[in-house]
XYZ file of C-alpha atoms in Angstrom:
224
model
C -62.531 3.514 -1.545
C -63.632 5.314 1.601
C -60.928 3.426 3.536
C -58.271 4.483 1.020
C -59.484 8.126 1.296
C -59.357 7.899 5.022
C -55.790 6.559 5.033
C -54.713 9.253 2.550
C -56.295 11.949 4.681
C -54.657 10.585 7.820
C -51.288 10.459 6.048
C -51.626 14.083 4.970
C -52.583 15.097 8.533
C -49.434 13.416 9.859
C -47.262 15.424 7.491
C -45.828 18.509 9.134
C -45.189 21.657 7.087
C -41.585 22.310 6.100
C -39.637 24.451 8.684
C -39.588 28.111 7.889
C -36.251 29.616 7.114
C -35.245 32.105 9.726
C -34.933 35.588 8.391
C -31.522 37.111 9.107
C -31.145 40.618 10.469
C -29.460 43.132 8.143
C -26.276 42.948 10.174
C -26.241 39.133 10.253
C -26.928 39.011 6.499
C -24.083 41.415 5.842
C -21.686 39.267 7.808
C -22.916 36.098 6.055
C -22.254 37.716 2.712
C -18.783 38.741 3.797
C -18.020 35.242 5.018
C -19.115 33.732 1.740
C -17.390 36.337 -0.397
C -14.136 36.110 1.528
C -13.965 32.355 0.899
C -14.632 32.804 -2.788
C -12.110 35.667 -3.197
C -9.476 33.711 -1.247
C -10.002 30.700 -3.552
C -10.380 32.365 -6.912
C -9.093 35.972 -6.576
C -11.015 39.099 -7.432
C -11.253 38.333 -11.153
C -12.568 34.866 -10.613
C -15.668 35.850 -8.623
C -18.925 37.396 -9.837
C -21.810 38.808 -7.874
C -23.880 35.868 -9.105
C -21.315 33.493 -7.559
C -21.626 35.265 -4.221
C -25.406 35.283 -4.307
C -25.636 31.609 -5.287
C -23.177 30.573 -2.550
C -25.072 32.626 0.039
C -28.448 31.374 -1.054
C -29.824 34.779 -1.901
C -30.636 36.813 -4.998
C -28.138 39.230 -6.597
C -30.187 42.334 -5.579
C -29.630 41.449 -1.906
C -25.854 41.383 -2.461
C -26.000 44.698 -4.290
C -28.187 46.184 -1.589
C -25.563 45.443 1.080
C -22.333 46.161 -0.739
C -23.082 47.934 -4.029
C -20.652 46.109 -6.296
C -18.157 43.301 -6.517
C -15.348 45.766 -5.730
C -17.296 46.999 -2.763
C -17.772 43.637 -1.181
C -14.145 42.700 -1.876
C -12.872 45.809 -0.122
C -15.274 45.169 2.714
C -13.759 41.670 3.132
C -10.249 43.005 3.247
C -11.150 45.840 5.567
C -12.825 43.372 8.021
C -9.856 41.053 7.975
C -7.406 43.916 8.548
C -9.508 45.444 11.390
C -9.551 42.023 13.162
C -5.784 41.574 12.679
C -5.017 45.067 13.966
C -7.098 44.497 17.094
C -5.244 41.299 17.889
C -1.852 42.988 17.209
C -2.635 45.830 19.596
C -3.894 43.392 22.319
C -0.807 41.196 22.087
C 1.649 44.079 22.255
C -0.206 45.671 25.150
C -0.018 42.493 27.195
C 3.578 41.556 26.386
C 6.405 42.169 28.872
C 7.853 45.689 28.760
C 10.946 44.638 26.776
C 11.868 45.498 23.172
C 12.526 41.917 22.034
C 9.310 40.720 23.726
C 7.206 43.516 22.133
C 8.589 42.768 18.738
C 7.921 39.043 19.086
C 4.393 39.788 20.398
C 3.726 41.948 17.354
C 4.989 39.306 14.915
C 3.284 36.298 16.521
C -0.334 36.955 15.360
C 0.910 37.793 11.894
C 2.649 34.401 11.449
C -0.114 32.591 13.283
C -2.507 33.896 10.638
C -0.263 32.592 7.859
C -0.102 29.157 9.427
C -3.786 28.961 10.373
C -5.337 30.614 7.261
C -2.855 31.335 4.443
C -5.746 32.213 2.090
C -6.933 34.980 4.398
C -3.342 36.243 4.693
C -3.159 36.305 0.920
C -6.408 38.398 0.924
C -4.722 40.957 3.175
C -1.718 41.254 0.865
C -3.504 40.615 -2.414
C -1.922 41.884 -5.586
C -3.451 41.811 -9.076
C -2.744 43.429 -12.361
C -6.468 44.171 -12.696
C -6.591 46.153 -9.476
C -6.308 49.834 -10.282
C -8.101 53.065 -9.689
C -10.236 53.286 -6.574
C -9.732 49.575 -5.656
C -5.954 49.864 -5.649
C -6.146 53.166 -3.772
C -8.436 51.703 -1.121
C -6.179 48.706 -0.611
C -3.112 51.039 -0.270
C -5.007 53.064 2.264
C -5.783 50.020 4.335
C -2.151 49.004 4.327
C -1.142 52.506 5.275
C -3.562 52.324 8.206
C -1.872 49.166 9.543
C 1.576 50.757 9.055
C 0.460 53.879 10.910
C -0.515 51.609 13.821
C 2.996 50.138 13.790
C 4.474 53.670 13.826
C 2.193 54.636 16.744
C 3.396 51.602 18.767
C 6.996 52.443 17.967
C 6.439 55.993 19.100
C 5.539 54.687 22.600
C 9.137 53.317 22.841
C 10.861 56.255 21.218
C 8.798 59.384 21.710
C 11.820 61.531 20.896
C 12.231 59.999 17.450
C 11.223 62.137 14.448
C 7.908 61.211 12.782
C 9.683 60.612 9.473
C 12.026 58.037 11.068
C 9.116 56.308 12.836
C 7.210 56.018 9.554
C 10.254 54.673 7.764
C 10.730 52.122 10.492
C 7.105 51.066 10.297
C 7.291 50.556 6.552
C 10.455 48.515 6.973
C 8.801 46.302 9.640
C 5.806 45.797 7.393
C 8.068 44.839 4.471
C 10.055 42.394 6.519
C 6.838 40.688 7.715
C 5.303 40.487 4.304
C 8.426 39.118 2.536
C 9.148 36.657 5.354
C 5.550 35.519 5.004
C 5.911 34.923 1.293
C 9.197 33.109 1.910
C 7.582 30.857 4.510
C 4.781 29.905 2.201
C 7.367 28.723 -0.260
C 9.281 26.938 2.511
C 6.491 25.397 4.634
C 8.812 22.943 6.384
C 10.355 25.771 8.330
C 8.772 25.907 11.818
C 6.777 29.001 12.898
C 9.164 29.344 15.846
C 12.120 29.698 13.512
C 10.302 32.156 11.206
C 9.319 34.291 14.199
C 12.916 34.223 15.437
C 14.043 35.538 12.049
C 11.470 38.295 12.260
C 12.500 39.283 15.737
C 16.189 39.280 14.831
C 15.730 41.461 11.753
C 13.268 43.967 13.279
C 15.258 44.282 16.538
C 18.488 44.995 14.589
C 16.748 47.886 12.811
C 15.178 49.147 16.038
C 18.392 49.144 17.959
C 20.215 50.904 15.128
C 17.566 53.588 14.854
C 17.473 54.136 18.568
C 21.290 54.530 18.607
C 21.009 57.151 15.838
C 18.278 59.083 17.648
C 19.321 59.375 21.268
C 16.955 61.459 23.389
C 18.299 64.901 24.198
C 20.376 65.027 27.333
C 18.968 66.958 30.260
C 20.923 70.190 31.015
C 23.288 69.863 33.979
């Protein structure tokens, strides 16, 4: 009996306590929740995800999710905002480092957009999400985010045509955004088309509009 007790005690002594889970910082937890939520929203859409789903997938309780993002709409908008901010940063960097040529700048601006569609079509769908249930503040916030990206396109265009009226620059930016979005949707329905060919289409369409607008808005001639 004593021998059995001794063996049992020795066995317990050999057992090490389970490793403690590392506590995440508030910032790390917020990013983790966004990562988890973005995956769920991309897979199921806004209507198909609950706060309980997010909490369960993240391995936390619902109050923690509410503490960081307030509501399902709040965390959804945070996911979209993060994705757009990252895309806009890449867009600006690519254009800034492209050769100083109109066609090259247009292609540099389109490349990260179509790379995103090829690499992560679900995240692209999150950026351009549409849903009948999205109305009120959610719809307004999504529209504001799109307008922010379009404003960046207009600002880039202004660098090439500082003499062009703001109204024309904004119209051009909306046209560029529309071309990109609809080409993206077309490409998802025709995945056999190469990215190179889709990007060529984009450059051709955008450059045609840019050249026409530049011709219509020639800079004022210096007095002789």
